[in-house]
Short mmCIF file of C-alpha atoms in Angstrom, two decimals:
data_model
loop_
_atom_site.label_atom_id
_atom_site.label_comp_id
_atom_site.label_asym_id
_atom_site.label_seq_id
_atom_site.Cartn_x
_atom_site.Cartn_y
_atom_site.Cartn_z
CA LEU A 1 39.83 211.90 -80.62
CA PRO A 2 42.32 214.76 -80.78
CA CYS A 3 43.28 216.47 -77.52
CA ARG A 4 41.74 219.92 -77.16
CA GLY A 5 43.12 220.94 -73.76
CA LEU A 6 41.34 220.59 -70.44
CA ALA A 7 37.69 219.55 -70.66
CA ASP A 8 34.72 220.29 -68.42
CA VAL A 9 35.32 216.86 -66.84
CA ASN A 10 38.77 215.22 -66.89
CA LEU A 11 38.96 211.54 -65.94
CA VAL A 12 42.10 210.26 -64.22
CA ILE A 13 43.42 207.07 -62.59
CA SER A 14 44.95 208.53 -59.41
CA HIS A 15 43.94 211.09 -56.81
CA ALA A 16 47.36 212.76 -57.09
CA ARG A 17 46.75 213.37 -60.80
CA ARG A 18 43.21 214.56 -60.00
CA ARG A 19 44.54 217.24 -57.65
CA LYS A 20 47.07 218.36 -60.27
CA VAL A 21 44.40 218.63 -62.97
CA ILE A 22 42.16 220.62 -60.61
CA ARG A 23 44.96 223.16 -60.04
CA GLU A 24 45.55 223.48 -63.81
CA TRP A 25 41.81 223.73 -64.53
CA MET A 26 41.37 226.44 -61.87
CA ALA A 27 44.24 228.48 -63.30
CA GLU A 28 42.74 228.21 -66.78
CA ARG A 29 39.01 228.63 -66.09
CA ARG A 30 38.53 230.63 -62.89
CA PRO A 31 36.37 233.56 -63.92
CA PRO A 32 36.67 237.13 -62.69
CA GLY A 33 34.01 238.09 -60.23
CA PRO A 34 32.68 236.75 -56.95
CA THR A 35 34.09 233.50 -55.62
CA LEU A 36 33.68 231.63 -52.37
CA VAL A 37 36.83 230.15 -50.83
CA LEU A 38 36.35 227.28 -48.40
CA PRO A 39 39.65 226.39 -46.70
CA LYS A 40 40.68 222.78 -46.31
CA GLY A 41 38.57 221.03 -43.67
CA ALA A 42 39.63 218.86 -40.73
CA ASP A 43 39.32 215.64 -42.75
CA ALA A 44 42.73 214.54 -44.06
CA ASN A 45 41.33 214.15 -47.59
CA SER A 46 39.53 217.49 -47.79
CA GLN A 47 40.86 220.18 -50.11
CA GLU A 48 40.52 223.91 -50.44
CA LEU A 49 37.51 224.74 -52.59
CA ILE A 50 37.28 227.84 -54.73
CA ILE A 51 33.69 228.09 -55.90
CA TRP A 52 31.74 230.39 -58.19
CA GLU A 53 28.23 230.16 -59.55
CA GLY A 54 28.16 227.28 -62.03
CA THR A 55 31.03 225.32 -60.44
CA VAL A 56 30.41 221.57 -60.70
CA MET A 57 31.33 219.55 -57.61
CA THR A 58 31.00 215.96 -56.51
CA ALA A 59 29.92 214.69 -53.11
CA VAL A 60 32.31 212.45 -51.17
CA LEU A 61 30.35 210.56 -48.55
CA ASP A 62 30.78 207.36 -46.59
CA GLY A 63 27.96 205.73 -48.52
CA LEU A 64 25.16 207.34 -46.52
CA SER A 65 22.99 210.11 -47.95
CA LYS A 66 23.40 213.47 -46.22
CA HIS A 67 21.04 216.43 -46.78
CA GLY A 68 19.45 214.26 -49.50
CA ILE A 69 22.78 214.17 -51.37
CA TYR A 70 24.35 210.82 -52.22
CA ASN A 71 27.97 209.77 -52.79
CA ALA A 72 29.48 210.79 -56.17
CA GLN A 73 26.46 212.96 -57.05
CA LEU A 74 27.38 215.79 -59.44
CA LEU A 75 26.20 219.13 -58.05
CA VAL A 76 26.25 222.65 -59.51
CA CYS A 77 26.71 225.74 -57.32
CA ARG A 78 23.76 228.10 -57.69
CA GLY A 79 24.83 230.59 -55.02
CA TRP A 80 25.79 230.98 -51.37
CA SER A 81 25.14 232.93 -48.20
CA ALA A 82 27.28 233.53 -45.12
CA THR A 83 26.34 230.09 -43.77
CA ALA A 84 25.17 227.88 -46.65
CA LEU A 85 25.84 226.77 -50.20
CA GLN A 86 22.95 226.41 -52.66
CA LEU A 87 23.39 223.40 -54.96
CA GLN A 88 21.47 221.75 -57.77
CA CYS A 89 21.84 218.15 -58.94
CA GLN A 90 23.33 218.25 -62.44
CA GLU A 91 21.43 215.17 -63.54
CA GLY A 92 18.04 215.39 -61.81
CA GLY A 93 17.68 219.10 -61.05
CA GLN A 94 16.91 218.73 -57.32
CA ALA A 95 17.84 221.77 -55.22
CA TYR A 96 19.80 221.52 -51.95
CA GLU A 97 21.11 223.92 -49.34
CA VAL A 98 24.01 222.69 -47.22
CA PRO A 99 26.03 224.32 -44.42
CA LEU A 100 29.43 225.65 -45.51
CA ASP A 101 31.18 223.43 -42.94
CA TRP A 102 29.53 220.37 -44.47
CA ALA A 103 30.49 221.52 -47.98
CA ARG A 104 34.13 221.97 -46.91
CA GLU A 105 34.30 218.37 -45.67
CA HIS A 106 32.22 216.57 -48.31
CA LEU A 107 32.53 218.35 -51.67
CA ARG A 108 35.33 218.19 -54.25
CA HIS A 109 35.70 219.93 -57.59
CA GLY A 110 34.00 217.99 -60.37
CA CYS A 111 36.40 219.11 -63.10
CA ALA A 112 38.68 216.12 -62.41
CA LEU A 113 37.36 212.77 -61.25
CA THR A 114 38.74 209.27 -61.02
CA TYR A 115 37.35 206.66 -63.37
CA ALA A 116 36.16 204.71 -60.31
CA SER A 117 34.07 207.62 -59.00
CA ILE A 118 32.37 208.45 -62.31
CA GLN A 119 30.53 205.15 -62.69
CA ALA A 120 26.81 205.59 -63.43
CA ARG A 121 27.21 209.37 -63.96
CA THR A 122 26.49 211.33 -67.12
CA CYS A 123 28.82 214.27 -67.72
CA ARG A 124 27.47 217.45 -69.24
CA GLY A 125 29.85 219.28 -71.54
CA THR A 126 33.19 217.91 -72.64
CA VAL A 127 35.05 214.88 -71.25
CA GLN A 128 38.80 214.21 -71.52
CA LEU A 129 40.24 210.76 -70.84
CA LEU A 130 43.61 211.06 -69.15
CA ASP A 131 46.12 208.42 -68.03
CA TRP A 132 45.19 206.13 -70.94
CA ASP A 133 48.91 205.41 -71.33
CA SER A 134 49.18 204.20 -67.71
CA ARG A 135 49.86 200.50 -67.09
CA ARG A 136 46.81 200.60 -64.77
CA PHE A 137 44.49 201.81 -67.54
CA THR A 138 42.26 199.01 -68.82
CA ARG A 139 39.67 198.51 -71.55
CA ARG A 140 37.08 198.92 -68.79
CA HIS A 141 38.37 202.44 -68.03
CA LEU A 142 38.17 203.27 -71.75
CA VAL A 143 34.59 202.05 -72.14
CA MET A 144 33.48 203.79 -68.95
CA GLY A 145 35.18 207.05 -69.93
CA LEU A 146 33.82 207.07 -73.47
CA SER A 147 30.29 206.36 -72.26
CA ARG A 148 30.20 209.29 -69.77
CA ALA A 149 29.85 211.96 -72.45
CA CYS A 150 26.50 212.92 -73.98
CA ALA A 151 27.94 213.07 -77.52
CA ALA A 152 30.89 211.51 -79.37
CA GLU A 153 32.31 214.92 -80.35
CA ALA A 154 32.41 215.93 -76.67
CA VAL A 155 35.03 213.33 -75.63
CA TRP A 156 38.75 213.09 -76.38
CA LEU A 157 41.97 211.44 -75.26
CA GLY A 158 44.33 213.69 -73.33
CA PRO A 159 48.10 213.72 -73.39
#
C-alpha cells in the first residue's frame, strides 16, 4: 500500500489533522475557474468552505435529517445560485437544494474525514489512511478504513 500523495478521501484520527489535510488538499487540487466561497458560519465548529462543481462534502447534523439530508451523508456540489447550493448524494444520487446559510453551518469538505464519521459510507475514488502510526489508531480503524474504498488498488497508507 505505497503512499501516492493526497487521495480523494483522506481518513484521520483528529479534527485538527482533518483541518490541516483539507488546507493541503485545497492547495493541491483547487481548480481554476468558478468557485463559491462560504465564510465561516456562527457555529464554533464551522469552517470556511471553498466549493466548485464536483466538490465532495459531508453533512454535520445533530442527528436529525434536514432538507432530506442526514448526518455524515456524502454530497457532491452540482452548482449554485445567489441563494442556494445544488447537491447530489454521492451514494444514492438524490438531488437536494439547500440555502447557502444552511450549507455554511452544516457542510464540511469531504476530502478529509475522521474514521469515526466515515462508518457505513462508501468512498468513490481513492482513499488514504492517515495517522496509522498514532497510539490511538486501532485494528478497528484499519479495517474500517480499508473497507471504505471500492477497490483494493484505490486505498493506501499515508505518511
